[in-house]
Amino acid sequence: MDKTAIKQAIIDGKTSLGIELGSTRIKAVLIDENHVPIASGGHDWENQLVDGIWTYSLDDVWKGLQSCFRNLAADVQNNYGTSLEKTGAIGFSAMMHGYIVFDKDEKQLVPFRTWRNTITEKASAELTEKFNFAIPQRWSIAHLYQAILNKESHVKDIAFITTLAGYVHYKLTGKKVLGIGDASGMFPIDSTNNKYHAKMLETFNGLKGSSFAWKLPDIMPEILNAGEAAGSLTAEGAKLLDPSGTLQSGIPLCPPEGDAGTGMVATNAVAERTGNVSAGTSIFAMIVLEKELSRFYPEIDMVTTPAGRPVAMAHCNNGTSDLDAWIKLFGEAANIGESKIDKPKLYDALYFKALEADADGGGLLLYNYVAGEHITGFEQGRPLFTRKPENSFTLANFMRTLLFSTMSSLKIGVNILTEKEKVRLDCLLGHGGLFKTKGVAQRLMAAALNVPMAVMESAGEGGPWGIALLAAYMQKKQGGENLESYLAEKVFAGNAGERIEPDPKDVQGFQDFIKRYTEGFPIERAAVDYLR
């Protein structure tokens, strides 16, 4: 579409808007009738460690959303000469899991406890045993049960528990609902009926006892599948998102989703035997299963696609945070003096340097554990770099080691599926910030997982584009058209992305690295135990 046609589509509301609250950035993507991004806006933010809890204030949520939307509207005005007054549909997504609870008067009872916290070990272990189903520490139900075990006084007053996406959606529409993908990170889903698992609900209500008047189904959001109507933007909601008053109320919203589900949509990885790797602040692989796993594994989450299909998820708390910190440091060094290098060029230059390295990173060892890592058994994180004096300490080897470190815990989790469950992986699709530099992380990830990796041109858009597609699907689907067909035929139309096969030399290099990595766990353990 040319600019004139795009402008008219914006004026007529023939667009769809997706906004995702990621760990370090809130981003909005506006798409046209052909599902192509035509405008975007963003806002950078960071979580805070307050009293030992990783959190974001809800005031920062709204400041960030308003800033993001304001930047989107400015992009529309600058490029197309029109204001953004309406859109055909809107969708909101956010980082999954965590703990946001309110009382009957909508007062927030405790600060938002994000997915990044590893403070629910006892609850996670007990629920996993009682449910015979893996309940990770970051899941909402683990946080709730841990609060019960801790005898926290606020628990008796809970009237509503939700995720970040569910909270934003509620404030904008008045609807206490959640997309099934996001809901599957709160509480286990029964894939036979796409509802919260009834037997496990009963088990939990027995565990919590009679001390609390509420029952779990009464305080959790209603589950909706992709394509279902999830309310519309109220007048108050429109003003909350856009204080300028330009945005009109009445716009329909799709079910709010989690970042895992939107990543699957953005890579067309929602059908059986497809999968994707999302690589940002956290890193995880989502693999749509042909059949249920033979048993549960504590390292593997069972969640769903936004359409309710069962998915095995290997999730690692630590992705690119430590890598970003190192590159920021290199940027400070590079910008001493008169020469300056901008951020994208710096990332590209350093990433490509990794391709010049020894296959195994020259014997260097690095742990990117900013936070705890459940897959490898660390309750806290200590970023750590070490080497032997005789190792080849070059910039190329250091950069390859940095990139390998982002993939190592993921490799350990995926191995459970491929080696113990014989899950077949024909190809994985990558998206997120790690894949923005073309061909580098993609090549190394193919080596790490020993499976072909594909990346689409839209990889950098990631989740915000994915939730925009879900908004468009709700608006445009025909009859009983399912999400898989809609994406395959109307969005991607055979586009499988640019594919890289594993290079045998890189594969062997990563195998040597991961051996060193796992053998070095006592070093990381000592850092956790003694670096206080």
Short mmCIF file of C-alpha atoms in Angstrom, two decimals:
data_model
loop_
_atom_site.label_atom_id
_atom_site.label_comp_id
_atom_site.label_asym_id
_atom_site.label_seq_id
_atom_site.Cartn_x
_atom_site.Cartn_y
_atom_site.Cartn_z
CA MET A 1 0.00 0.00 0.00
CA ASP A 2 1.21 3.52 -0.76
CA LYS A 3 1.14 6.28 1.84
CA THR A 4 -2.13 7.72 0.58
CA ALA A 5 -3.88 4.35 0.87
CA ILE A 6 -2.35 3.75 4.31
CA LYS A 7 -3.52 7.18 5.48
CA GLN A 8 -7.07 6.40 4.36
CA ALA A 9 -6.97 3.00 6.08
CA ILE A 10 -5.90 4.71 9.31
CA ILE A 11 -8.69 7.28 9.01
CA ASP A 12 -11.25 4.53 8.27
CA GLY A 13 -10.05 2.36 11.16
CA LYS A 14 -9.04 -0.50 8.86
CA THR A 15 -6.00 -1.28 10.95
CA SER A 16 -5.15 -3.43 13.97
CA LEU A 17 -3.01 -2.37 16.92
CA GLY A 18 -0.88 -4.55 19.14
CA ILE A 19 0.87 -3.36 22.30
CA GLU A 20 3.18 -5.59 24.33
CA LEU A 21 4.73 -4.86 27.71
CA GLY A 22 8.08 -6.62 27.55
CA SER A 23 10.71 -6.80 30.26
CA THR A 24 12.71 -3.80 29.05
CA ARG A 25 10.48 -2.17 26.43
CA ILE A 26 6.82 -1.46 25.86
CA LYS A 27 6.17 -1.49 22.13
CA ALA A 28 3.19 -0.75 19.90
CA VAL A 29 2.80 -1.93 16.30
CA LEU A 30 0.01 -0.76 13.98
CA ILE A 31 -0.67 -3.03 11.01
CA ASP A 32 -2.63 -2.52 7.81
CA GLU A 33 -5.23 -4.75 6.15
CA ASN A 34 -2.43 -6.93 4.78
CA HIS A 35 -0.97 -7.45 8.27
CA VAL A 36 2.08 -5.32 7.43
CA PRO A 37 3.46 -2.98 10.14
CA ILE A 38 2.87 0.65 9.14
CA ALA A 39 3.74 2.50 12.37
CA SER A 40 5.26 1.83 15.76
CA GLY A 41 6.00 3.42 19.09
CA GLY A 42 7.97 2.42 22.13
CA HIS A 43 8.96 3.19 25.68
CA ASP A 44 11.95 1.82 27.56
CA TRP A 45 11.54 0.72 31.15
CA GLU A 46 13.26 -1.54 33.67
CA ASN A 47 12.17 -3.70 36.54
CA GLN A 48 13.28 -2.74 40.05
CA LEU A 49 14.62 -4.94 42.83
CA VAL A 50 12.69 -3.70 45.87
CA ASP A 51 13.08 -5.50 49.20
CA GLY A 52 14.39 -8.56 47.34
CA ILE A 53 11.44 -8.63 44.89
CA TRP A 54 11.68 -7.94 41.16
CA THR A 55 8.78 -5.60 40.42
CA TYR A 56 7.30 -2.81 38.29
CA SER A 57 5.02 -0.21 39.83
CA LEU A 58 1.57 0.03 38.28
CA ASP A 59 2.11 3.79 37.94
CA ASP A 60 5.05 2.98 35.68
CA VAL A 61 2.82 0.63 33.69
CA TRP A 62 0.50 3.49 32.77
CA LYS A 63 3.23 6.06 32.27
CA GLY A 64 4.92 3.60 29.94
CA LEU A 65 1.77 2.72 28.02
CA GLN A 66 0.85 6.38 27.57
CA SER A 67 4.37 7.21 26.39
CA CYS A 68 4.33 4.25 24.00
CA PHE A 69 0.96 5.21 22.53
CA ARG A 70 1.97 8.87 22.27
CA ASN A 71 5.06 7.86 20.30
CA LEU A 72 2.95 5.63 18.05
CA ALA A 73 0.51 8.46 17.37
CA ALA A 74 3.44 10.78 16.58
CA ASP A 75 4.81 8.21 14.14
CA VAL A 76 1.43 8.05 12.41
CA GLN A 77 1.20 11.85 12.25
CA ASN A 78 4.77 12.28 10.97
CA ASN A 79 4.53 9.61 8.29
CA TYR A 80 0.93 9.90 7.12
CA GLY A 81 -0.21 13.36 8.17
CA THR A 82 -3.19 12.20 10.19
CA SER A 83 -4.08 11.58 13.82
CA LEU A 84 -4.71 8.14 15.25
CA GLU A 85 -8.34 8.32 16.36
CA LYS A 86 -9.45 4.74 15.89
CA THR A 87 -8.38 1.30 14.78
CA GLY A 88 -10.29 -1.80 13.83
CA ALA A 89 -9.15 -3.81 16.85
CA ILE A 90 -6.59 -3.68 19.66
CA GLY A 91 -4.74 -6.38 21.53
CA PHE A 92 -2.54 -6.21 24.63
CA SER A 93 0.09 -8.69 25.65
CA ALA A 94 2.77 -8.77 28.30
CA MET A 95 5.35 -10.85 30.06
CA MET A 96 3.60 -13.91 31.50
CA HIS A 97 3.16 -15.29 35.00
CA GLY A 98 3.81 -13.33 38.17
CA TYR A 99 1.47 -12.13 40.87
CA ILE A 100 -0.88 -9.14 40.75
CA VAL A 101 -3.68 -9.22 43.32
CA PHE A 102 -6.44 -6.80 44.30
CA ASP A 103 -9.13 -6.61 46.94
CA LYS A 104 -12.84 -6.02 46.33
CA ASP A 105 -12.24 -2.24 46.13
CA GLU A 106 -9.55 -2.75 43.44
CA LYS A 107 -6.74 -1.82 45.83
CA GLN A 108 -3.46 -3.51 44.91
CA LEU A 109 -2.57 -5.66 47.90
CA VAL A 110 1.17 -6.18 47.36
CA PRO A 111 3.65 -4.94 44.74
CA PHE A 112 3.62 -6.83 41.44
CA ARG A 113 5.84 -9.91 41.77
CA THR A 114 7.16 -10.63 38.30
CA TRP A 115 8.10 -13.87 36.57
CA ARG A 116 11.74 -13.12 37.35
CA ASN A 117 11.43 -13.89 41.06
CA THR A 118 12.61 -17.25 42.36
CA ILE A 119 10.98 -17.01 45.79
CA THR A 120 8.35 -19.75 45.56
CA GLU A 121 10.46 -22.89 45.71
CA LYS A 122 8.46 -24.56 48.49
CA ALA A 123 5.10 -23.79 46.88
CA SER A 124 6.33 -24.90 43.47
CA ALA A 125 7.60 -28.22 44.79
CA GLU A 126 4.47 -28.97 46.83
CA LEU A 127 2.04 -28.08 44.05
CA THR A 128 4.05 -30.09 41.53
CA GLU A 129 3.77 -33.12 43.82
CA LYS A 130 0.08 -32.67 44.59
CA PHE A 131 -0.93 -31.96 40.98
CA ASN A 132 1.50 -34.44 39.41
CA PHE A 133 2.13 -31.59 37.00
CA ALA A 134 5.11 -29.25 36.78
CA ILE A 135 4.34 -25.91 38.45
CA PRO A 136 7.28 -23.54 37.89
CA GLN A 137 8.21 -20.97 40.49
CA ARG A 138 7.18 -18.04 38.28
CA TRP A 139 3.57 -19.25 37.77
CA SER A 140 0.84 -17.19 39.41
CA ILE A 141 -0.50 -20.14 41.36
CA ALA A 142 2.94 -20.79 42.86
CA HIS A 143 3.12 -17.17 44.03
CA LEU A 144 -0.35 -17.40 45.53
CA TYR A 145 0.35 -20.64 47.35
CA GLN A 146 3.69 -19.36 48.63
CA ALA A 147 1.90 -16.33 50.06
CA ILE A 148 -0.45 -18.76 51.83
CA LEU A 149 2.48 -20.80 53.17
CA ASN A 150 4.14 -17.57 54.32
CA LYS A 151 0.92 -16.64 56.16
CA GLU A 152 0.87 -13.25 54.43
CA SER A 153 -2.00 -11.21 55.80
CA HIS A 154 -3.17 -9.88 52.44
CA VAL A 155 -4.26 -13.28 51.13
CA LYS A 156 -7.61 -13.24 52.93
CA ASP A 157 -8.55 -10.04 51.09
CA ILE A 158 -7.89 -11.22 47.53
CA ALA A 159 -10.79 -10.65 45.16
CA PHE A 160 -8.93 -10.80 41.83
CA ILE A 161 -5.64 -12.29 40.66
CA THR A 162 -4.35 -11.74 37.16
CA THR A 163 -1.32 -11.23 34.94
CA LEU A 164 0.07 -7.94 33.68
CA ALA A 165 -1.77 -8.26 30.34
CA GLY A 166 -4.97 -9.22 32.14
CA TYR A 167 -4.67 -6.21 34.43
CA VAL A 168 -4.17 -3.74 31.57
CA HIS A 169 -7.06 -5.27 29.63
CA TYR A 170 -9.35 -5.06 32.65
CA LYS A 171 -8.60 -1.39 33.26
CA LEU A 172 -9.30 -0.57 29.61
CA THR A 173 -12.43 -2.68 29.11
CA GLY A 174 -13.80 -3.64 32.52
CA LYS A 175 -13.55 -7.32 31.51
CA LYS A 176 -11.76 -9.81 33.80
CA VAL A 177 -10.66 -12.16 31.04
CA LEU A 178 -7.44 -13.72 29.78
CA GLY A 179 -6.33 -15.44 26.61
CA ILE A 180 -5.80 -19.15 27.13
CA GLY A 181 -2.07 -18.96 26.42
CA ASP A 182 -1.53 -16.42 29.19
CA ALA A 183 -3.95 -18.26 31.48
CA SER A 184 -1.90 -21.45 31.04
CA GLY A 185 0.94 -19.67 32.85
CA MET A 186 -1.32 -18.94 35.80
CA PHE A 187 -2.81 -22.39 36.37
CA PRO A 188 -2.82 -25.72 34.48
CA ILE A 189 -5.25 -26.04 31.57
CA ASP A 190 -7.34 -29.09 30.68
CA SER A 191 -6.75 -29.40 26.93
CA THR A 192 -9.93 -31.47 26.49
CA ASN A 193 -12.13 -28.45 27.24
CA ASN A 194 -9.72 -25.46 27.29
CA LYS A 195 -10.62 -24.55 30.86
CA TYR A 196 -8.70 -24.45 34.13
CA HIS A 197 -8.08 -28.04 35.20
CA ALA A 198 -11.07 -28.89 37.41
CA LYS A 199 -9.42 -31.63 39.46
CA MET A 200 -6.41 -29.45 40.21
CA LEU A 201 -8.69 -26.58 41.19
CA GLU A 202 -10.36 -28.91 43.66
CA THR A 203 -6.98 -30.06 44.95
CA PHE A 204 -5.82 -26.49 45.46
CA ASN A 205 -8.98 -25.45 47.28
CA GLY A 206 -8.36 -28.37 49.62
CA LEU A 207 -4.75 -27.32 50.19
CA LYS A 208 -5.62 -23.73 51.02
CA GLY A 209 -8.11 -24.89 53.63
CA SER A 210 -11.13 -22.99 54.88
CA SER A 211 -9.28 -19.96 56.25
CA PHE A 212 -10.20 -17.88 53.21
CA ALA A 213 -13.69 -17.14 51.98
CA TRP A 214 -12.70 -17.13 48.30
CA LYS A 215 -12.33 -20.12 46.01
CA LEU A 216 -9.83 -20.11 43.20
CA PRO A 217 -12.26 -20.06 40.24
CA ASP A 218 -13.96 -17.00 41.72
CA ILE A 219 -10.81 -14.85 41.77
CA MET A 220 -9.17 -15.85 38.46
CA PRO A 221 -9.91 -14.36 35.02
CA GLU A 222 -12.30 -16.06 32.62
CA ILE A 223 -10.47 -17.95 29.84
CA LEU A 224 -11.01 -16.95 26.20
CA ASN A 225 -9.58 -18.53 23.05
CA ALA A 226 -8.01 -16.65 20.16
CA GLY A 227 -10.68 -15.07 17.98
CA GLU A 228 -13.25 -14.58 20.73
CA ALA A 229 -14.53 -11.10 21.57
CA ALA A 230 -13.03 -9.74 24.78
CA GLY A 231 -14.85 -6.46 25.28
CA SER A 232 -14.28 -2.97 23.93
CA LEU A 233 -12.37 0.14 24.92
CA THR A 234 -14.41 2.14 27.41
CA ALA A 235 -14.40 5.93 27.53
CA GLU A 236 -12.35 5.75 30.72
CA GLY A 237 -10.01 3.23 29.11
CA ALA A 238 -9.47 5.39 26.02
CA LYS A 239 -8.58 8.35 28.24
CA LEU A 240 -6.26 6.19 30.32
CA LEU A 241 -4.34 4.99 27.27
CA ASP A 242 -4.43 8.35 25.45
CA PRO A 243 -4.81 11.28 27.88
CA SER A 244 -4.93 13.67 24.89
CA GLY A 245 -8.48 12.46 24.24
CA THR A 246 -7.85 11.77 20.55
CA LEU A 247 -8.40 8.01 20.72
CA GLN A 248 -12.04 7.03 20.44
CA SER A 249 -13.81 4.55 22.71
CA GLY A 250 -15.71 1.50 21.49
CA ILE A 251 -12.79 -0.21 19.73
CA PRO A 252 -13.05 -4.02 20.14
CA LEU A 253 -10.25 -5.82 21.97
CA CYS A 254 -9.05 -9.39 21.49
CA PRO A 255 -8.21 -11.59 24.49
CA PRO A 256 -5.05 -10.37 26.28
CA GLU A 257 -2.16 -12.76 25.79
CA GLY A 258 1.26 -13.59 27.15
CA ASP A 259 4.52 -12.91 25.35
CA ALA A 260 5.07 -16.62 24.74
CA GLY A 261 1.85 -16.91 22.76
CA THR A 262 2.42 -13.75 20.76
CA GLY A 263 5.88 -14.99 19.88
CA MET A 264 4.37 -18.17 18.52
CA VAL A 265 1.91 -16.18 16.41
CA ALA A 266 4.65 -13.85 15.13
CA THR A 267 6.63 -16.84 13.87
CA ASN A 268 3.67 -18.87 12.59
CA ALA A 269 4.50 -21.56 15.13
CA VAL A 270 1.03 -22.50 16.35
CA ALA A 271 0.48 -25.79 14.49
CA GLU A 272 1.66 -29.25 15.56
CA ARG A 273 5.37 -29.98 15.05
CA THR A 274 6.21 -26.30 14.82
CA GLY A 275 8.15 -24.34 17.39
CA ASN A 276 9.99 -21.13 18.07
CA VAL A 277 12.69 -19.61 20.21
CA SER A 278 12.01 -16.24 21.79
CA ALA A 279 15.19 -14.50 22.89
CA GLY A 280 15.14 -11.34 24.93
CA THR A 281 15.52 -10.65 28.66
CA SER A 282 14.38 -14.24 29.16
CA ILE A 283 14.82 -16.96 26.57
CA PHE A 284 12.47 -19.83 25.88
CA ALA A 285 11.54 -22.44 23.32
CA MET A 286 7.89 -23.25 22.58
CA ILE A 287 7.18 -26.54 20.83
CA VAL A 288 3.64 -27.51 19.77
CA LEU A 289 3.21 -31.20 20.55
CA GLU A 290 1.70 -33.98 18.50
CA LYS A 291 0.88 -35.81 21.74
CA GLU A 292 1.15 -35.28 25.47
CA LEU A 293 4.50 -35.94 27.15
CA SER A 294 4.89 -39.34 28.81
CA ARG A 295 5.39 -37.69 32.21
CA PHE A 296 6.00 -34.28 33.71
CA TYR A 297 9.46 -32.76 34.01
CA PRO A 298 10.17 -29.95 36.50
CA GLU A 299 12.25 -28.19 33.84
CA ILE A 300 9.45 -28.18 31.24
CA ASP A 301 6.25 -26.14 31.40
CA MET A 302 3.08 -27.37 29.77
CA VAL A 303 1.24 -24.36 28.38
CA THR A 304 -0.88 -23.74 25.28
CA THR A 305 -1.01 -21.77 22.06
CA PRO A 306 -3.48 -18.86 21.96
CA ALA A 307 -5.86 -21.35 20.34
CA GLY A 308 -5.45 -23.89 23.15
CA ARG A 309 -3.13 -26.51 21.60
CA PRO A 310 -0.72 -28.15 24.12
CA VAL A 311 2.81 -26.75 24.09
CA ALA A 312 6.02 -27.84 25.80
CA MET A 313 7.93 -24.80 26.98
CA ALA A 314 11.57 -24.73 28.04
CA HIS A 315 11.87 -21.36 29.79
CA CYS A 316 15.05 -19.78 31.11
CA ASN A 317 14.99 -16.69 33.30
CA ASN A 318 18.27 -15.38 31.90
CA GLY A 319 18.56 -14.28 28.30
CA THR A 320 20.23 -11.13 27.04
CA SER A 321 20.47 -8.92 30.16
CA ASP A 322 24.10 -9.76 30.90
CA LEU A 323 25.02 -9.60 27.21
CA ASP A 324 23.41 -6.16 26.96
CA ALA A 325 25.35 -4.99 30.03
CA TRP A 326 28.65 -6.05 28.46
CA ILE A 327 27.84 -4.36 25.16
CA LYS A 328 26.90 -1.19 27.02
CA LEU A 329 30.31 -1.33 28.69
CA PHE A 330 32.03 -1.80 25.33
CA GLY A 331 30.00 1.16 24.03
CA GLU A 332 31.28 3.37 26.82
CA ALA A 333 34.82 2.39 25.94
CA ALA A 334 34.23 2.91 22.21
CA ASN A 335 32.80 6.37 22.76
CA ILE A 336 35.69 7.72 24.80
CA GLY A 337 37.16 10.54 22.82
CA GLU A 338 35.80 12.13 19.68
CA SER A 339 34.61 9.03 17.78
CA LYS A 340 31.06 7.87 18.45
CA ILE A 341 29.28 4.67 17.43
CA ASP A 342 25.52 4.28 17.61
CA LYS A 343 23.90 1.38 19.40
CA PRO A 344 22.71 -0.72 16.41
CA LYS A 345 26.11 -0.49 14.71
CA LEU A 346 27.86 -1.45 17.95
CA TYR A 347 25.66 -4.54 18.35
CA ASP A 348 26.20 -5.58 14.75
CA ALA A 349 29.96 -5.12 14.92
CA LEU A 350 30.33 -7.11 18.13
CA TYR A 351 27.93 -9.88 17.07
CA PHE A 352 29.72 -10.40 13.77
CA LYS A 353 33.01 -10.55 15.65
CA ALA A 354 31.72 -13.78 17.24
CA LEU A 355 31.79 -15.46 13.83
CA GLU A 356 35.58 -14.98 13.74
CA ALA A 357 36.06 -16.87 17.01
CA ASP A 358 37.30 -20.34 17.83
CA ALA A 359 34.40 -22.78 17.52
CA ASP A 360 34.15 -23.31 21.31
CA GLY A 361 34.87 -19.72 22.30
CA GLY A 362 38.54 -20.34 23.05
CA GLY A 363 38.01 -22.08 26.37
CA LEU A 364 36.35 -19.08 28.03
CA LEU A 365 33.49 -19.56 30.50
CA LEU A 366 30.63 -17.22 31.30
CA TYR A 367 27.35 -17.50 33.22
CA ASN A 368 24.72 -14.89 32.32
CA TYR A 369 22.75 -15.41 35.54
CA VAL A 370 21.41 -11.99 36.47
CA ALA A 371 18.54 -13.83 38.20
CA GLY A 372 18.10 -17.39 39.46
CA GLU A 373 17.84 -20.18 36.89
CA HIS A 374 15.50 -23.08 37.70
CA ILE A 375 16.59 -25.31 34.81
CA THR A 376 20.12 -25.49 36.21
CA GLY A 377 19.13 -25.33 39.88
CA PHE A 378 20.25 -21.83 40.90
CA GLU A 379 17.91 -19.91 43.18
CA GLN A 380 19.85 -16.68 42.69
CA GLY A 381 22.01 -15.30 39.94
CA ARG A 382 25.58 -14.01 39.87
CA PRO A 383 26.83 -12.96 36.43
CA LEU A 384 30.28 -14.48 36.18
CA PHE A 385 33.12 -14.62 33.66
CA THR A 386 36.26 -16.69 34.16
CA ARG A 387 39.08 -18.23 32.17
CA LYS A 388 42.36 -20.06 32.51
CA PRO A 389 45.53 -18.07 31.86
CA GLU A 390 46.33 -20.07 28.73
CA ASN A 391 42.91 -19.54 27.10
CA SER A 392 42.65 -17.45 23.95
CA PHE A 393 41.20 -14.24 25.39
CA THR A 394 40.21 -12.32 22.28
CA LEU A 395 37.21 -10.09 21.59
CA ALA A 396 35.90 -12.64 19.08
CA ASN A 397 36.08 -15.49 21.60
CA PHE A 398 34.55 -13.35 24.31
CA MET A 399 31.61 -12.40 22.08
CA ARG A 400 30.99 -16.00 21.06
CA THR A 401 31.10 -17.02 24.72
CA LEU A 402 28.62 -14.26 25.58
CA LEU A 403 26.22 -15.43 22.88
CA PHE A 404 26.67 -19.12 23.79
CA SER A 405 25.87 -18.27 27.42
CA THR A 406 22.42 -16.97 26.40
CA MET A 407 21.65 -20.36 24.82
CA SER A 408 23.12 -22.82 27.31
CA SER A 409 20.30 -23.22 29.84
CA LEU A 410 17.86 -23.44 26.94
CA LYS A 411 19.91 -26.26 25.43
CA ILE A 412 19.66 -28.21 28.69
CA GLY A 413 15.87 -27.82 28.71
CA VAL A 414 15.34 -28.67 25.04
CA ASN A 415 17.49 -31.78 25.40
CA ILE A 416 14.86 -33.21 27.75
CA LEU A 417 12.31 -33.05 24.94
CA THR A 418 14.53 -34.28 22.13
CA GLU A 419 16.43 -36.99 24.03
CA LYS A 420 13.95 -38.27 26.62
CA GLU A 421 10.65 -37.69 24.80
CA LYS A 422 11.97 -38.05 21.23
CA VAL A 423 10.15 -34.88 20.19
CA ARG A 424 10.86 -34.18 16.53
CA LEU A 425 12.08 -30.74 15.57
CA ASP A 426 12.20 -30.14 11.83
CA CYS A 427 12.95 -26.44 12.25
CA LEU A 428 12.62 -23.72 14.86
CA LEU A 429 11.83 -20.07 14.17
CA GLY A 430 13.66 -17.39 16.08
CA HIS A 431 12.42 -13.97 17.10
CA GLY A 432 13.27 -11.26 19.56
CA GLY A 433 16.17 -8.89 20.06
CA LEU A 434 18.89 -11.56 19.95
CA PHE A 435 18.11 -12.23 16.29
CA LYS A 436 18.13 -8.63 15.05
CA THR A 437 21.71 -8.85 13.78
CA LYS A 438 21.15 -10.94 10.70
CA GLY A 439 22.65 -14.40 10.63
CA VAL A 440 24.74 -14.39 13.81
CA ALA A 441 22.65 -15.58 16.78
CA GLN A 442 20.61 -17.60 14.28
CA ARG A 443 23.68 -19.53 13.18
CA LEU A 444 24.91 -20.09 16.73
CA MET A 445 21.43 -21.11 17.96
CA ALA A 446 21.21 -23.67 15.13
CA ALA A 447 24.50 -25.09 16.38
CA ALA A 448 23.47 -25.01 20.03
CA LEU A 449 20.17 -26.85 19.51
CA ASN A 450 21.47 -28.81 16.47
CA VAL A 451 18.33 -28.01 14.49
CA PRO A 452 17.75 -25.68 11.51
CA MET A 453 16.81 -22.14 12.59
CA ALA A 454 14.69 -19.80 10.51
CA VAL A 455 14.20 -16.10 11.07
CA MET A 456 11.64 -13.94 9.29
CA GLU A 457 12.02 -10.30 8.36
CA SER A 458 9.43 -9.54 11.04
CA ALA A 459 11.58 -11.16 13.77
CA GLY A 460 12.48 -7.79 15.25
CA GLU A 461 8.79 -6.86 15.63
CA GLY A 462 8.14 -10.01 17.68
CA GLY A 463 5.34 -10.01 20.24
CA PRO A 464 3.73 -6.63 19.48
CA TRP A 465 3.19 -7.74 15.90
CA GLY A 466 1.92 -11.09 17.18
CA ILE A 467 -0.77 -9.53 19.35
CA ALA A 468 -1.70 -7.18 16.48
CA LEU A 469 -2.22 -10.30 14.34
CA LEU A 470 -4.45 -11.80 17.04
CA ALA A 471 -6.49 -8.59 17.06
CA ALA A 472 -6.82 -8.79 13.27
CA TYR A 473 -7.80 -12.47 13.47
CA MET A 474 -10.62 -11.68 15.89
CA GLN A 475 -11.83 -8.95 13.57
CA LYS A 476 -11.47 -10.70 10.20
CA LYS A 477 -11.79 -14.46 10.66
CA GLN A 478 -14.48 -16.07 8.56
CA GLY A 479 -16.90 -18.58 10.06
CA GLY A 480 -15.03 -21.33 11.86
CA GLU A 481 -11.63 -20.41 10.40
CA ASN A 482 -9.03 -21.49 12.93
CA LEU A 483 -5.93 -19.54 13.90
CA GLU A 484 -3.53 -21.98 12.23
CA SER A 485 -5.25 -21.60 8.85
CA TYR A 486 -5.61 -17.84 9.16
CA LEU A 487 -1.90 -17.37 9.81
CA ALA A 488 -0.74 -19.87 7.20
CA GLU A 489 -2.98 -18.63 4.41
CA LYS A 490 -3.57 -14.94 5.08
CA VAL A 491 -0.51 -13.73 6.94
CA PHE A 492 2.52 -15.83 6.07
CA ALA A 493 1.34 -17.43 2.79
CA GLY A 494 4.20 -19.91 2.60
CA ASN A 495 6.87 -17.59 4.00
CA ALA A 496 9.01 -19.89 6.14
CA GLY A 497 11.75 -17.32 6.75
CA GLU A 498 15.45 -17.44 5.98
CA ARG A 499 16.76 -20.80 7.16
CA ILE A 500 20.24 -21.72 8.42
CA GLU A 501 21.32 -25.35 8.83
CA PRO A 502 23.60 -26.32 11.74
CA ASP A 503 27.27 -26.15 10.79
CA PRO A 504 29.04 -29.32 12.04
CA LYS A 505 32.05 -27.31 13.24
CA ASP A 506 29.81 -24.95 15.22
CA VAL A 507 27.84 -27.89 16.62
CA GLN A 508 31.01 -29.51 17.93
CA GLY A 509 32.20 -26.17 19.26
CA PHE A 510 29.01 -25.68 21.25
CA GLN A 511 29.19 -29.25 22.56
CA ASP A 512 32.67 -28.49 23.88
CA PHE A 513 31.40 -25.26 25.41
CA ILE A 514 28.34 -26.81 27.09
CA LYS A 515 30.53 -29.54 28.60
CA ARG A 516 32.74 -26.85 30.12
CA TYR A 517 29.64 -24.92 31.16
CA THR A 518 28.01 -27.78 33.06
CA GLU A 519 31.29 -28.90 34.65
CA GLY A 520 31.77 -25.34 35.90
CA PHE A 521 28.51 -25.14 37.86
CA PRO A 522 30.39 -25.38 41.20
CA ILE A 523 32.08 -22.08 40.27
CA GLU A 524 28.72 -20.38 39.84
CA ARG A 525 27.45 -22.05 43.02
CA ALA A 526 30.40 -20.59 44.95
CA ALA A 527 29.59 -17.14 43.56
CA VAL A 528 25.97 -17.45 44.72
CA ASP A 529 27.02 -18.75 48.15
CA TYR A 530 29.85 -16.32 48.89
CA LEU A 531 29.25 -13.16 46.84
CA ARG A 532 26.77 -11.47 49.15
#
